[in-house]
Coordinates of C-alpha atoms and ligand atoms in Angstrom, one line a residue:
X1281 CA 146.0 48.6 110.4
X1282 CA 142.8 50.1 110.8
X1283 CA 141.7 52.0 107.8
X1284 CA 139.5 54.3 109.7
X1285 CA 142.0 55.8 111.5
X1286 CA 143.7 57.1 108.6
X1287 CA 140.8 59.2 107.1
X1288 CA 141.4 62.8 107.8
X1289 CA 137.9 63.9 108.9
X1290 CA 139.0 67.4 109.8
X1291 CA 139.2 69.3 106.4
X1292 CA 136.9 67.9 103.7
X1293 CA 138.7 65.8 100.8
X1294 CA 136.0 67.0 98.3
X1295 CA 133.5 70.1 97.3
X1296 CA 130.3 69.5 95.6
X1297 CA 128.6 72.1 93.8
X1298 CA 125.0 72.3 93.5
X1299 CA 122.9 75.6 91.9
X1300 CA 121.2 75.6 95.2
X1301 CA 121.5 74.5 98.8
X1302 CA 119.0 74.3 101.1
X1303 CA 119.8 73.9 104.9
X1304 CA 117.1 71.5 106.2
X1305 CA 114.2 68.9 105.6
X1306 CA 111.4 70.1 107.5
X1307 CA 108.6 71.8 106.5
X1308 CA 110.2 74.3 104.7
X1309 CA 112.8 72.9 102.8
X1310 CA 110.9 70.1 101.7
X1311 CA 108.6 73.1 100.3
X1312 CA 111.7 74.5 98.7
X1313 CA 112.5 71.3 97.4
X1314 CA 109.5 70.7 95.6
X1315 CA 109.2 73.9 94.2
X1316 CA 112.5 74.5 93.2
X1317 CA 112.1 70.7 91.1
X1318 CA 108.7 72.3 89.4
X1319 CA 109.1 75.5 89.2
X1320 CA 112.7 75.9 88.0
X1321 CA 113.6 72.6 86.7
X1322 CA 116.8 71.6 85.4
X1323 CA 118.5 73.4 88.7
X1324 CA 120.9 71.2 90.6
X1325 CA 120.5 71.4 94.2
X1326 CA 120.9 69.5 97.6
X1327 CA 118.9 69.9 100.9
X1328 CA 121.4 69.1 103.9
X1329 CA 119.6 68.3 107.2
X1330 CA 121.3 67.1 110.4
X1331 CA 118.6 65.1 111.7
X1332 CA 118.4 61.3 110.6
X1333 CA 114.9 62.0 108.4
X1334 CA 112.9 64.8 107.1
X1335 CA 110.2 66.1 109.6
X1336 CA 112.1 69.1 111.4
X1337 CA 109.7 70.0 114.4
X1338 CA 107.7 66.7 113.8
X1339 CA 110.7 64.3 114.1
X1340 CA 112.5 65.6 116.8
X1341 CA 109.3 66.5 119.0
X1342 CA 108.4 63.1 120.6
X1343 CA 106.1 64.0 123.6
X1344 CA 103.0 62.2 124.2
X1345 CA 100.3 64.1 122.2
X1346 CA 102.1 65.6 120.0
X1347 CA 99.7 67.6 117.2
X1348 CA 99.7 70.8 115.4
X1349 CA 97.5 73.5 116.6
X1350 CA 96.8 75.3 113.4
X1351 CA 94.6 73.0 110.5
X1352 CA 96.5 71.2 108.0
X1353 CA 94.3 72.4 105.1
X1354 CA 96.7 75.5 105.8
X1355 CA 99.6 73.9 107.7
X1356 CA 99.6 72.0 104.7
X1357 CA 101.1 72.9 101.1
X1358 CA 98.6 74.3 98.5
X1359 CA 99.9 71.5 96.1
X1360 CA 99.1 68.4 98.3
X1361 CA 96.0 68.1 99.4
X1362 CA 95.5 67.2 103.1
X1363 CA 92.1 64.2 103.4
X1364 CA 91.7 64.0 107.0
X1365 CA 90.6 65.8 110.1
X1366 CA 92.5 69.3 110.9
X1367 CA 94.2 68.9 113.3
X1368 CA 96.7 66.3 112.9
X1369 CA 99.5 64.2 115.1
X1370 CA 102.9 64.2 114.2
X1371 CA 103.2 60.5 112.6
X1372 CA 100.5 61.7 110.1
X1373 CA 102.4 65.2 109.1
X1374 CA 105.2 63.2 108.8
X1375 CA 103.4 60.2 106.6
X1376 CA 102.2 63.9 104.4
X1377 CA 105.9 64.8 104.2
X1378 CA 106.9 61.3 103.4
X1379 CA 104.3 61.1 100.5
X1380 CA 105.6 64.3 99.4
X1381 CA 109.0 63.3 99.0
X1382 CA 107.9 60.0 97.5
X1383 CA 105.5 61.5 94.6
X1384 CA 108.0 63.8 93.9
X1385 CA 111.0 62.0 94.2
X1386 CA 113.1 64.1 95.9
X1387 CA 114.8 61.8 98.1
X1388 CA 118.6 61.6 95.8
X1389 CA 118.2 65.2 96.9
X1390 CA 118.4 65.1 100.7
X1391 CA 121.3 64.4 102.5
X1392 CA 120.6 63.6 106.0
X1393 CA 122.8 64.0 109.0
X1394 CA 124.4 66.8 107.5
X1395 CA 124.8 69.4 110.1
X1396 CA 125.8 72.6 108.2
X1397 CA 128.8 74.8 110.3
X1398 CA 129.3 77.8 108.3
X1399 CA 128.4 79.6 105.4
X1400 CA 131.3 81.8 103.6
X1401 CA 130.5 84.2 100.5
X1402 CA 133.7 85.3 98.2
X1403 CA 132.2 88.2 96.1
X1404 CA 135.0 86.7 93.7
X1405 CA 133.6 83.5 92.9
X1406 CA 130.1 84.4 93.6
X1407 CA 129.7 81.1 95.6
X1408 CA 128.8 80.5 99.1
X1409 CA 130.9 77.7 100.5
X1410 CA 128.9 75.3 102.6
X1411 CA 130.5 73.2 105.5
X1412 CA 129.1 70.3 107.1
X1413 CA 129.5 67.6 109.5
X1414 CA 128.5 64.1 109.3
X1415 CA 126.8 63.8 112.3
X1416 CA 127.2 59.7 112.2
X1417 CA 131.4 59.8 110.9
X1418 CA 132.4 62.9 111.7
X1419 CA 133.3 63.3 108.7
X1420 CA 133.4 67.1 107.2
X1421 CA 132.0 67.9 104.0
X1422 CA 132.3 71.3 101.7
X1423 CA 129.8 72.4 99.3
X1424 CA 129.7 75.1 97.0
X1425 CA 126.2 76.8 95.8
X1426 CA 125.2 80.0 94.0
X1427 CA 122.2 80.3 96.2
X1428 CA 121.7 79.6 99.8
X1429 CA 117.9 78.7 100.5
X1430 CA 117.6 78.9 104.5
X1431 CA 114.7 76.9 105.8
X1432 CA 116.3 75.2 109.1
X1433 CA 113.4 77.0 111.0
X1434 CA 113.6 79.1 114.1
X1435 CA 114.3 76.9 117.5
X1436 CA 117.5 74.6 118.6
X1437 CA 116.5 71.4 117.8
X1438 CA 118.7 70.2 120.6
X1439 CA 117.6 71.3 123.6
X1440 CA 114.5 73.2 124.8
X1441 CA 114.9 76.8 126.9
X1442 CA 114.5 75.6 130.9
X1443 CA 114.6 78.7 133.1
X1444 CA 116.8 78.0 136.2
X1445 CA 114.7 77.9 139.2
X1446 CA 116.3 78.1 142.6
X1447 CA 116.7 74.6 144.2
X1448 CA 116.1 72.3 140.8
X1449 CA 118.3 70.1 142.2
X1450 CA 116.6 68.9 145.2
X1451 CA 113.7 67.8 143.3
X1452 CA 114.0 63.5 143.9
X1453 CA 112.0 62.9 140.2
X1454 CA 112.5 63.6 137.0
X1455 CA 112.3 67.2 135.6
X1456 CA 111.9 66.7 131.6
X1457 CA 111.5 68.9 128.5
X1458 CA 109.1 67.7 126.0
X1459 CA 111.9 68.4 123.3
X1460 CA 113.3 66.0 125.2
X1461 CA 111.0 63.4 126.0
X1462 CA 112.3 59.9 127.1
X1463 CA 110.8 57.0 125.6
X1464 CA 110.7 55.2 128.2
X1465 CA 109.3 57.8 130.9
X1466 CA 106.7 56.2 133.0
X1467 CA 104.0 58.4 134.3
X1468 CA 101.1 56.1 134.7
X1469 CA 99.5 56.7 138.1
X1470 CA 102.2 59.4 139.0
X1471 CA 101.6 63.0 139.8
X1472 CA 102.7 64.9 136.9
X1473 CA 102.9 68.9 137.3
X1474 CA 103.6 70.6 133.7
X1475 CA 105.3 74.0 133.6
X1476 CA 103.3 76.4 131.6
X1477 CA 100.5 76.5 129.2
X1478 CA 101.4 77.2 125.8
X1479 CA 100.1 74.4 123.2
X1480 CA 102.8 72.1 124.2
X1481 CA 101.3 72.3 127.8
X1482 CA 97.6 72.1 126.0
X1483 CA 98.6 69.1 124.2
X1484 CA 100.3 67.5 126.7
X1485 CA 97.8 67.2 129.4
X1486 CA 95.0 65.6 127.5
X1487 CA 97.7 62.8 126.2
X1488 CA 98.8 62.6 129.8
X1489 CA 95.6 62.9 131.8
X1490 CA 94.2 59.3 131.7
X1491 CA 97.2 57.7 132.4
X1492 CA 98.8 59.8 135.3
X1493 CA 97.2 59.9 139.3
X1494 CA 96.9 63.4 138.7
X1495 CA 98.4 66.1 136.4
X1496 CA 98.5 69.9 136.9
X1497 CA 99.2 72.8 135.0
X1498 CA 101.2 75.1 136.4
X1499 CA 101.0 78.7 135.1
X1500 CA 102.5 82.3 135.9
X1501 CA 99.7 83.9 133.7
X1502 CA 96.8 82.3 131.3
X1503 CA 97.6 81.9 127.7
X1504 CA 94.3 81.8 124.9
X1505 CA 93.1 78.9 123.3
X1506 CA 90.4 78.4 120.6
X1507 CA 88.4 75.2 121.1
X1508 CA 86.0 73.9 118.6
X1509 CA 85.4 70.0 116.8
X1510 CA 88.1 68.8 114.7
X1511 CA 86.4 68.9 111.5
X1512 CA 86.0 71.5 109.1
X1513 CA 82.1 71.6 108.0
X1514 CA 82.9 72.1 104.4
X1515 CA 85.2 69.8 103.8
X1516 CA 82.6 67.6 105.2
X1517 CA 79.7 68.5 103.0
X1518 CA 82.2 68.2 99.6
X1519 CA 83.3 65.1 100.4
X1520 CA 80.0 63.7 101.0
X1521 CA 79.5 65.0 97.8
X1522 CA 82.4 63.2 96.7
X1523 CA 84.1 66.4 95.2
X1524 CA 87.5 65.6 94.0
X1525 CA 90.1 66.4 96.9
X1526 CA 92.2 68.6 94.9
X1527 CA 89.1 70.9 95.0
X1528 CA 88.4 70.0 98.5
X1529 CA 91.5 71.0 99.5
X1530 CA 92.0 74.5 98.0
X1531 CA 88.1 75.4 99.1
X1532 CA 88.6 74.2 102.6
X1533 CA 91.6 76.8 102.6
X1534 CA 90.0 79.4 101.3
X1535 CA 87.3 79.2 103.7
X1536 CA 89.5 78.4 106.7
X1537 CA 91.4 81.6 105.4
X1538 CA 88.5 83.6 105.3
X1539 CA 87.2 83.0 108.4
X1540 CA 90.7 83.8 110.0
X1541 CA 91.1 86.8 108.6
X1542 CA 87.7 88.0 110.1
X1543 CA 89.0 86.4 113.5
X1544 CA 92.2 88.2 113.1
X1545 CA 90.3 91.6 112.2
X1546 CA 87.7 91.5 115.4
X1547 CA 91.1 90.8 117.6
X1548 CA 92.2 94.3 116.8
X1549 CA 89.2 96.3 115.9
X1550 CA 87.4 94.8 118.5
X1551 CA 89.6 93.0 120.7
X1552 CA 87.1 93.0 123.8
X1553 CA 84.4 91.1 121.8
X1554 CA 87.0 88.8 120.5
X1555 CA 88.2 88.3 123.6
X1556 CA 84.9 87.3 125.0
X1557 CA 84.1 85.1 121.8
X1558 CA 87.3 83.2 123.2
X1559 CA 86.4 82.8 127.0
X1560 CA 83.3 82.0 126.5
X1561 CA 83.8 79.4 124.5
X1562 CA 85.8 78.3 127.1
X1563 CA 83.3 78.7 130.0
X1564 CA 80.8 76.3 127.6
X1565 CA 83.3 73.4 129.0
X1566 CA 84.1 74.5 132.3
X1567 CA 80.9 75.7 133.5
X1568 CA 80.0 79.3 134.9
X1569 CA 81.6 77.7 138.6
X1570 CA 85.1 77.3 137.1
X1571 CA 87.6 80.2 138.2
X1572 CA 88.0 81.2 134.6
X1573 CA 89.1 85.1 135.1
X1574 CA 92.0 83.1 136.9
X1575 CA 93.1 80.5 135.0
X1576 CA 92.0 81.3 131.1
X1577 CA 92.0 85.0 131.2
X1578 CA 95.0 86.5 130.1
X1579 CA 96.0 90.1 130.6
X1580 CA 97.0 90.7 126.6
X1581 CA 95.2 91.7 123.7
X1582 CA 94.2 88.3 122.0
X1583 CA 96.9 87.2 119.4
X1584 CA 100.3 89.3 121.0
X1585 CA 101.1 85.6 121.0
X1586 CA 99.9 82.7 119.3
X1587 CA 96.7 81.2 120.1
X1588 CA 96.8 77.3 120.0
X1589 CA 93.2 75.2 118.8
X1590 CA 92.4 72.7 121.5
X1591 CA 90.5 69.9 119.2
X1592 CA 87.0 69.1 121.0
X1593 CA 87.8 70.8 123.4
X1594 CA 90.2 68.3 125.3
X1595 CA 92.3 70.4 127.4
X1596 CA 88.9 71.4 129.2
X1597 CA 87.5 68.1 129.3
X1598 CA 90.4 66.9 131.0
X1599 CA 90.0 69.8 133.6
X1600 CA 86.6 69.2 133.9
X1601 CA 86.7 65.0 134.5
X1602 CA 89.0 65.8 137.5
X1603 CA 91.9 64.1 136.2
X1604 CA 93.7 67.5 135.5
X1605 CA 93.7 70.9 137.4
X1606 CA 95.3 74.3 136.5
X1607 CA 97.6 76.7 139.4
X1608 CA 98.1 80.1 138.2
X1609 CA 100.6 80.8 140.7
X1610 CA 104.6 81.9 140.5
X1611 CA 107.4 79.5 141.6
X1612 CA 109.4 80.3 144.6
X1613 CA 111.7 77.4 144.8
X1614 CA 111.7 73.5 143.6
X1615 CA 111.7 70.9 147.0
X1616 CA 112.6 67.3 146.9
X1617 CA 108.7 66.9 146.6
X1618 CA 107.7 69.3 143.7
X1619 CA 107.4 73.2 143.7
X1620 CA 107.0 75.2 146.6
X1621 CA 104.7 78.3 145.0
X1622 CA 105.2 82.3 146.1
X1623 CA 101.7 81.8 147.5
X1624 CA 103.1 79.2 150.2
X1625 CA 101.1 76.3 148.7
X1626 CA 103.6 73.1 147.9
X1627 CA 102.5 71.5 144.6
X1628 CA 103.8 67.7 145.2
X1629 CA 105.0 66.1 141.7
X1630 CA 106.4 62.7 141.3
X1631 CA 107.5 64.7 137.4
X1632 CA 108.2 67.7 136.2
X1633 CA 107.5 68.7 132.8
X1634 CA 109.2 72.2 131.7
X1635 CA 106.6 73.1 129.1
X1636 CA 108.9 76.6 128.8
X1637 CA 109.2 76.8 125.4
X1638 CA 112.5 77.3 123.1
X1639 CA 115.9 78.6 122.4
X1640 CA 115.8 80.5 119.2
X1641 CA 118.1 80.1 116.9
X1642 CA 117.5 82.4 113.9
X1643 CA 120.0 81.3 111.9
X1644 CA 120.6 77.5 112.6
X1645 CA 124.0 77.8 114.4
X1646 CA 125.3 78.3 111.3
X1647 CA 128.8 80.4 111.5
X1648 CA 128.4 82.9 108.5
X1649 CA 130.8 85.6 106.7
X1650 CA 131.0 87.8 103.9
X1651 CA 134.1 87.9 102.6
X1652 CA 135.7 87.1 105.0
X1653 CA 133.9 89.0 107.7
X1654 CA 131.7 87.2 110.3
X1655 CA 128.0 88.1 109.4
X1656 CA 126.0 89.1 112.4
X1657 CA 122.5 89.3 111.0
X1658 CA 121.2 91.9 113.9
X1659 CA 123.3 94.2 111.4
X1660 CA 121.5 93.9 108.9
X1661 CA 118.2 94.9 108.0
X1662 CA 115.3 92.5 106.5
X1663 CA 113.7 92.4 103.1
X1664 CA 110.2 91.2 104.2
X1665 CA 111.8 88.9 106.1
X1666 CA 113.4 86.6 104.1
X1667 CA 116.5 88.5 102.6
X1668 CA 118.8 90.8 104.4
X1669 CA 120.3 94.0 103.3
X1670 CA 124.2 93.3 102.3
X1671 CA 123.7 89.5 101.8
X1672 CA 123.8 88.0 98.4
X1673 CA 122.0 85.5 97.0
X1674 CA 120.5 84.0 100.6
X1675 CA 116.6 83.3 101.2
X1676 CA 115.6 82.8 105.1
X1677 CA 112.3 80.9 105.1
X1678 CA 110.5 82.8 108.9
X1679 CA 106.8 81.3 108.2
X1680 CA 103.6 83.2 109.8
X1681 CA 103.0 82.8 114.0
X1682 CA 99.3 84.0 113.2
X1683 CA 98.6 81.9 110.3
X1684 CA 99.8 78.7 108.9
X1685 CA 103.9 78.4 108.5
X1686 CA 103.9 76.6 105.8
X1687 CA 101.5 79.4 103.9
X1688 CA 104.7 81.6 103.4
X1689 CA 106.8 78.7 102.8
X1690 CA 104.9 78.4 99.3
X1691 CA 105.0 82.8 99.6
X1692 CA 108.5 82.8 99.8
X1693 CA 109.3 79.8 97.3
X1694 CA 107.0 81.4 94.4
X1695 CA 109.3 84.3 94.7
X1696 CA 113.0 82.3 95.2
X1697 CA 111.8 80.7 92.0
X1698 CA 110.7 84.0 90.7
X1699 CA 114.2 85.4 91.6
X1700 CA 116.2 82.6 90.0
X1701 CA 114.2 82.7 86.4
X1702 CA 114.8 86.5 86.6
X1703 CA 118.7 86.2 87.3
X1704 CA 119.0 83.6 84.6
X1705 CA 117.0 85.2 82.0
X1706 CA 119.5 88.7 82.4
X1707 CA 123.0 86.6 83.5
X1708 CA 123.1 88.5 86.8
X1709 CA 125.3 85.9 89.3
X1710 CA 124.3 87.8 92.3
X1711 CA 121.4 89.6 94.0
X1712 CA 121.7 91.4 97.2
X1713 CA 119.0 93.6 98.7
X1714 CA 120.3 97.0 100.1
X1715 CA 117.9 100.0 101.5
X1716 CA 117.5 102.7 98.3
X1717 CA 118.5 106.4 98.8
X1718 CA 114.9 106.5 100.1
X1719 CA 115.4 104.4 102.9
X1720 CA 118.1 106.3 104.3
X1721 CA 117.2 107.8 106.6
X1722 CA 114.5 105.1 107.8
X1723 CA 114.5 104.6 111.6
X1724 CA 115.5 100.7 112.3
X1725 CA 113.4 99.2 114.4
X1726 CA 113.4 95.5 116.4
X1727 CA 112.6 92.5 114.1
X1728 CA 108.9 92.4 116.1
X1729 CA 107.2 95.2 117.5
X1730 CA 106.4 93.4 121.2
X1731 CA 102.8 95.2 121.1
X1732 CA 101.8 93.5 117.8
X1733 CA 103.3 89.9 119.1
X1734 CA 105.8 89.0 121.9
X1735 CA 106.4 85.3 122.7
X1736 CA 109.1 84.6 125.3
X1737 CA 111.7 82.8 122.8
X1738 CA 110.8 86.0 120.4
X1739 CA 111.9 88.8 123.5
X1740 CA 114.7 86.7 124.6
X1741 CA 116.2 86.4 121.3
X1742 CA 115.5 89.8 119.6
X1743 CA 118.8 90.6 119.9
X1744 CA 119.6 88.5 117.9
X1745 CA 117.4 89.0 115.2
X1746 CA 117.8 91.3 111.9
X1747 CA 116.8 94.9 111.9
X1748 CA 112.7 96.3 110.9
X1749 CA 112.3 99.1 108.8
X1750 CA 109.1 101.5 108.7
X1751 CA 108.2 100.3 105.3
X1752 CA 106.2 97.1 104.8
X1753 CA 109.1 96.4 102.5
X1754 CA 111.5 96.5 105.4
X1755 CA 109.5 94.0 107.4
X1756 CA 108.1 90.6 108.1
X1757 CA 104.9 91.9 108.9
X1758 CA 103.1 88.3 110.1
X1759 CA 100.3 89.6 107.2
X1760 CA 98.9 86.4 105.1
X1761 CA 96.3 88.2 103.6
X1762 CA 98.8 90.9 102.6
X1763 CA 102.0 88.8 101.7
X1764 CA 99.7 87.1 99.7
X1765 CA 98.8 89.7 97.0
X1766 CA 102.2 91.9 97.4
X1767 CA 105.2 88.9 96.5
X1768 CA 103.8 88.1 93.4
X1769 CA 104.0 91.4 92.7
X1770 CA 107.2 92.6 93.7
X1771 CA 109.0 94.3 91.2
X1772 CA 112.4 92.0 90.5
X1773 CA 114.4 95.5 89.1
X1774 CA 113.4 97.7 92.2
X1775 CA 116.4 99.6 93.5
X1776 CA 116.2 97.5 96.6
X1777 CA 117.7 94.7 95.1
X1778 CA 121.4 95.1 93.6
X1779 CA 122.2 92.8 90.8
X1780 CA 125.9 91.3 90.1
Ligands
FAD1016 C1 105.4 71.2 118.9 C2 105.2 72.2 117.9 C3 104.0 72.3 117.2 C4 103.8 73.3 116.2 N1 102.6 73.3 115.6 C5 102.5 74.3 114.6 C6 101.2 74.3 113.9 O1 100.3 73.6 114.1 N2 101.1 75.3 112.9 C7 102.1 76.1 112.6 O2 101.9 76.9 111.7 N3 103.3 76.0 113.2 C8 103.5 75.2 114.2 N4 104.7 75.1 114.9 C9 105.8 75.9 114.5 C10 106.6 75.0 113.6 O3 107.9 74.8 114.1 C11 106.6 75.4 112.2 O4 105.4 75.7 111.7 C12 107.3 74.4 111.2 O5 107.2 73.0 111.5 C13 108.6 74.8 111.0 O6 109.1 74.1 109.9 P1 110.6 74.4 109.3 O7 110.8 73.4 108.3 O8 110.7 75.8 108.9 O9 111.5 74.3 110.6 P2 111.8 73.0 111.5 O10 110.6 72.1 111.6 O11 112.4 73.5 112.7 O12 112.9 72.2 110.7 C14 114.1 72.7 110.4 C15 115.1 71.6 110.1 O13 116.3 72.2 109.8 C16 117.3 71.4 110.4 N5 118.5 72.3 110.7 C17 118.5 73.3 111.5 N6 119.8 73.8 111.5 C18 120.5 73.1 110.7 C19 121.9 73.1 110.3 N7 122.7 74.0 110.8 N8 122.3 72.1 109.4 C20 121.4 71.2 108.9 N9 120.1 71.1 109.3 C21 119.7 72.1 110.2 C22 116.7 70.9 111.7 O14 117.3 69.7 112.1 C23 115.3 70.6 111.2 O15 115.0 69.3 110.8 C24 104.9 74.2 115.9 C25 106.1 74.1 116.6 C26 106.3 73.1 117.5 C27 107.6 73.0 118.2

């Protein structure tokens, strides 16, 4: 008799309980992970991740290229210094992670392939029931926690966002996403054409260039980049002056920080200056021949979406040699030989590459409910973007899109931690932020306001997405420099916060 067979896999056998769950191993709940072991030791907890390993984004993100765009001094955590040039590929975040878990030993604490279902609070117990599935067996597992930490990020992990386009299927080659990527996709002397020109695009064509006949990026509208050498002048001179890294580390921050802030600034007091900073820097590459009020001149206010840093200028280089070209043009239709363009012009492609960005998923699939009632986040409204009005004892980890993620990954993990001590310390068993009589009569506005920043996956999904208030309270308000000084700060026994 086989053994197997007789396992019921469809209602777990078991519940574990843990003080804390955390859903995910990337970035963030690594993060959480480590502070939760340092800051508020002696809690029990488990991080449940559905992929194989930690990494999130830098695991599951296999295209050929594939680097951050923002430094790692930043991208980094403030308690692990990063040693090597900014901008960094994905096997060297990962190797950072890795250490990470290593030094801190917080490997008994992950358990991977875990894909978490639902999420059920009973008021009664004060527990959030966790369910998973094994992704290798099958096999469902139950959890129980008194705090939900929710760091799974912000995208599907399994499949990218692919608009339809009329006639796909009569193209004869290939059409991948690069969260997709197959290993063993051969592109060498091939005509590539790639689909858009956000920093997957930017990262992509440099990678791809040398190797392909030719490769083209397609583009409905421009996008901005920043270019400059990847190196950071100051970490330069320290370590020449063999400053311990520690210090290297949190001085290269704090002048990467500084600077970005001034950047930031200029965009919106001065966003035509900025703007010209930008395209000029641009233009030192391309030449004052190259179309670039075309193809690098977009129509929007520098940073309404985020602007990707193209390491010695690579992208451009690529342009440049030949080897790569950009179209700024709108599809009409796929043929069996590429893209036929509204303009009439045919782009031929032996590949496709739909650089077109994600599917968001704001709350990791996960089914939730409240007592029994299914939780539909859009109803609720946001405590600076990590709590939500009418749901206990549950942190959402949303990092910055103008800064560093990982910045408020620390942000947010100082104040869980923060939280936690607090609710010990007075006995309260549950927290859950509601708007004060002042609040009332507060107008609710869209997570995002789409003048400040509006990303495709961001408008698509709005809907989708938890309510803004007015009050900087009430909002996740993409502010480093702000968030920075104001969560230490928050006052643990303000009225928005309803203890249990
Ligand atoms: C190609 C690329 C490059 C980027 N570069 C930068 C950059 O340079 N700088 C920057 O600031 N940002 C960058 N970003 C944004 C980036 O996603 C974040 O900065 C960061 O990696 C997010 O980390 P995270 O841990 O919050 O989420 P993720 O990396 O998305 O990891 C979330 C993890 O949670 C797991 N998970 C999700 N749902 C469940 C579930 N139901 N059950 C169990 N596990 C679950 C996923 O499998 C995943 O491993 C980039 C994004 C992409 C796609």
């Amino acid at each position: 008799m086989n053994v197997q067979t007789q396992i019921d896999t469809t209602s777990p056998r078991t519940t574990e309980h843990f003080d804390a769950l955390i859903a995910g191993a990337g970035i963030s709940g690594v993060g959480a992970a480590y502070h939760l072991t340092t800051q508020c030791p002696g809690t029990s907890f488990v991080a449940l991740e559905a992929q194989k390993t930690f990494g999130g984004t830098w695991t599951t993100h296999r295209y050929p290229g594939i680097r951050s765009d923002s430094d790692l001094h930043t991208f980094g955590y403030r308690f692990k210094p990063w040693t090597s040039a900014p901008i960094a590929s994905a096997a060297e975040i990962l190797k950072y992670m890795g250490d990470v878990i290593e030094e801190n030993d917080l490997a008994p604490h992950i358990r991977y392939q875990h894909t978490i279902t639902s999420a059920k609070w009973s008021s009664e117990e004060n527990l959030w029931t966790i369910e998973a599935t094994r992704t290798d067996t099958g096999e469902k597992r139950r959890f129980t926690t008194n705090f939900f930490w929710m760091c799974q990020g912000y995208y599907r992990h399994t499949e990218g966002y692919t608009p339809e386009w009329q006639d796909m299927a009569k193209f004869k080659g290939p059409i991948v996403h690069p969260q997709k990527w197959p290993e063993d996709l051969d592109y060498k002397n091939k005509r590539v054409v790639v689909i858009g020109s956000g920093a997957t695009a930017a990262t992509l064509i440099p990678a791809m260039a040398n190797d392909c006949a030719h490769i083209t990026m397609l583009q409905r509208s421009p996008t901005y980049f920043r270019t400059g050498r990847n190196a950071i002048e100051i970490a330069e001179e320290l370590r020449k002056l063999q400053v311990d890294e520690t210090w290297i580390h949190e001085i290269t921050r704090r002048k990467i920080l500084f600077d970005q802030d001034a950047f930031t600034r200029k965009t919106f007091a001065e966003p035509e200056a900025a703007k010209k900073d930008l395209l000029s820097a641009v233009e030192a590459y391309l030449g004052k021949d190259y179309d670039i009020a075309t193809h690098f001149t977009p129509k929007y206010r520098p940073w309404r979406q985020r602007i990707a840093f193209i390491p010695d200028g690579d992208l451009f280089q690529g342009i440049k040699s030949g080897k790569a070209s950009v179209v700024t043009d709108e599809i009409d239709r796929f043929t069996e030989k590429g893209i036929m363009l509204k303009s009439g012009k045919e782009l031929e492609a032996d590949i496709i590459v739909t650089a077109t960005g994600f599917h968001l998923s704001a709350n990791g699939d996960i089914e939730f409910a409240i007592d029994g009632k299914p939780l539909d986040f859009a109803d609720t409204v946001t405590y600076r973007g990590m709590m939500f009005t009418g749901v206990p004892n549950l942190v959402w980890v949303f990092g910055y899109f103008r800064a560093s993620w990982t910045l408020r990954v620390d942000l947010v993990a100082d104040f869980v931690c923060r939280l936690l001590t607090h609710m010990k310390a007075t006995g309260a068993k549950k927290v859950t932020p509601q708007l004060r009589p002042e609040d009332h009569n507060m107008p609710l506005l869209p997570w995002i306001d789409p003048e400040n920043f509006n990303p495709g996956y961001m408008m698509r999904g709005m809907h989708l997405l938890p309510k803004r208030g007015e009050k900087p309270e009430w909002q996740h308000n993409q502010d480093y420099w702000a968030e920075k000084d104001e969560f230490p700060n928050i006052d643990l026994k303000d009225k928005a916060f309803v203890y249990g």
